Amino acid sequence: MKKLPLHWKIIIGLTLGLIYGVIGASAGWGAFTTDWIAPFGIIFMRLLKLIAVPLVLASLITGVASLSDLKKLSRIGGKTISIYIATTAISVSIGLVIVNGLNPGDKVPEQMKIKLQQTYEQDATSRTGSAQAVKDRGPLQAIVDMVPSNFFDSASSNRNMLQVVFVAIFLGIGLIQVPKEKAKPVLDFFEGFNDIIIKLVDIIMLMAPYGVFALIAQTINKVAGDDLSQVMELLGALGYYMLAVILGLILHMLGTYTAVLKLFSKMPLKTFYKGIAPAQLLAFSTSSSGATLPVTMECCEENLGVSEEVSSFVLPLGATINMDGTALYQAVAAVFIAQTLGMELNLGAQLTIILTAVLASIGTAAVPGAGIIMLVIILEAVGVPSAGIALILGVDRILDMIRTTVNVTGDASVAIAVASTENQLVIPKQS
Ligand code: ASP
């Protein structure tokens, strides 16, 4: 019998998790799910995060060391960052057009507005506090943060992925500059280490269908509690807002990424989506592009033919700074909150949103729920009260799953574009 492809197994896990979650929420199995199901999701996510730092380190060091000259590195870097910023700006613009066209803020019933603000007031205050800490930093702090003073410090948290990227590139540059016989044992070590980590990704992915089941079941459990009717009420009131975000995300994915793939490569769309599906499904279930990174790298290299040199540079960078889905969502959410509070945002304010959303998405951590914290900064930039995030907190987790999927798809499509222009893409034959 032909073996079922991995993405189908994950889809089955996801669907069963969804069914279990809904039944569990209506039957009041909350405590059981938290005690006996959720831990498997946590273990799965921890395993993925566990290998992210060593994977980036080993693959990037070997990647940079295999570059013949440093000019190539800066060329790849320049291309990557330019496409990342351009696609993010496009995604924000798509979001703005949709939210201004649909006007979802006018469709929330007055009573619901008051209820939402009361229910989520406290939660909103704590997130506003986290955003304030980010805002108080100087303009160059993001660049300062990229350079660690102690490598073990950086490697101790996946939030410091950019520091790990920095160290790996730095070490790789050193490796190119020393005599070959000195570099060889170090390079051999990292090459071997890299192969081992890739094997570990395969082993962890065997657990993916079960991990995804547990993650989805627990997400529904957390969102719904033991009262599904409350979620239904929330979904009804915020339905138009969610529609605006989701519509924007779908348009960006189908429009912008198709254009990027067609413009820069000959990758057939079917091959692309088939190859990247496991990473997309994982992004959807974990809501974290950071945790998905090892799988995104594997999908790009093994299923889509991107060279390791390009993928190990473009993807870790993308997971941390390229978040088109997040930026689009932040723009829609900012305008939605303004509309709900009865505030007009003129053209100047909308342009400010484009700029701040691009910057805020770059600064958003690749973890669940980070996007809404950075949203506070955008709201403050256009003079909308940040307490307004209380209005959208109830459905944020659901949108987080979808925007993270778009974030990861964006990283992968740019990796293909860059690899193709560098002649480092071997498009697999379609099966
Ligand atoms: N969860 C998103 C990610 O990891 C970030 C966010 O928008 O909250 O890509």
mmCIF file of C-alpha atoms and ligand atoms in Angstrom, residues 287-290 323 326 329 364-372 400 403-404 407, ligand 1:
data_model
loop_
_atom_site.group_PDB
_atom_site.id
_atom_site.type_symbol
_atom_site.label_atom_id
_atom_site.label_comp_id
_atom_site.label_asym_id
_atom_site.label_seq_id
_atom_site.Cartn_x
_atom_site.Cartn_y
_atom_site.Cartn_z
ATOM 1 C CA SER A 287 0.889 29.864 15.582
ATOM 2 C CA SER A 288 4.628 30.277 15.666
ATOM 3 C CA SER A 289 6.866 30.812 12.650
ATOM 4 C CA GLY A 290 9.840 30.278 14.983
ATOM 5 C CA MET A 323 5.744 38.727 8.659
ATOM 6 C CA THR A 326 1.059 39.846 10.781
ATOM 7 C CA TYR A 329 -3.597 41.842 10.241
ATOM 8 C CA THR A 364 7.241 41.089 16.092
ATOM 9 C CA ALA A 365 8.605 37.936 17.723
ATOM 10 C CA ALA A 366 7.892 34.677 15.902
ATOM 11 C CA VAL A 367 5.739 33.331 18.728
ATOM 12 C CA PRO A 368 1.998 33.022 19.323
ATOM 13 C CA GLY A 369 0.200 36.270 20.067
ATOM 14 C CA ALA A 370 3.163 38.576 19.467
ATOM 15 C CA GLY A 371 1.394 40.478 16.703
ATOM 16 C CA ILE A 372 -1.234 41.997 18.963
ATOM 17 C CA ASP A 400 -2.941 34.214 14.656
ATOM 18 C CA ARG A 403 -1.546 34.947 9.714
ATOM 19 C CA THR A 404 1.316 32.697 10.841
ATOM 20 C CA ASN A 407 4.100 34.467 7.301
HETATM 21 N N1 ASP B 1 2.373 34.202 15.621
HETATM 22 C C1 ASP B 1 3.007 34.966 14.579
HETATM 23 C C2 ASP B 1 4.228 34.239 14.077
HETATM 24 O O1 ASP B 1 4.885 33.545 14.805
HETATM 25 C C3 ASP B 1 3.343 36.353 15.044
HETATM 26 C C4 ASP B 1 2.051 37.090 15.334
HETATM 27 O O2 ASP B 1 1.511 37.692 14.392
HETATM 28 O O3 ASP B 1 1.563 37.036 16.459
HETATM 29 O O4 ASP B 1 4.557 34.330 12.926
#
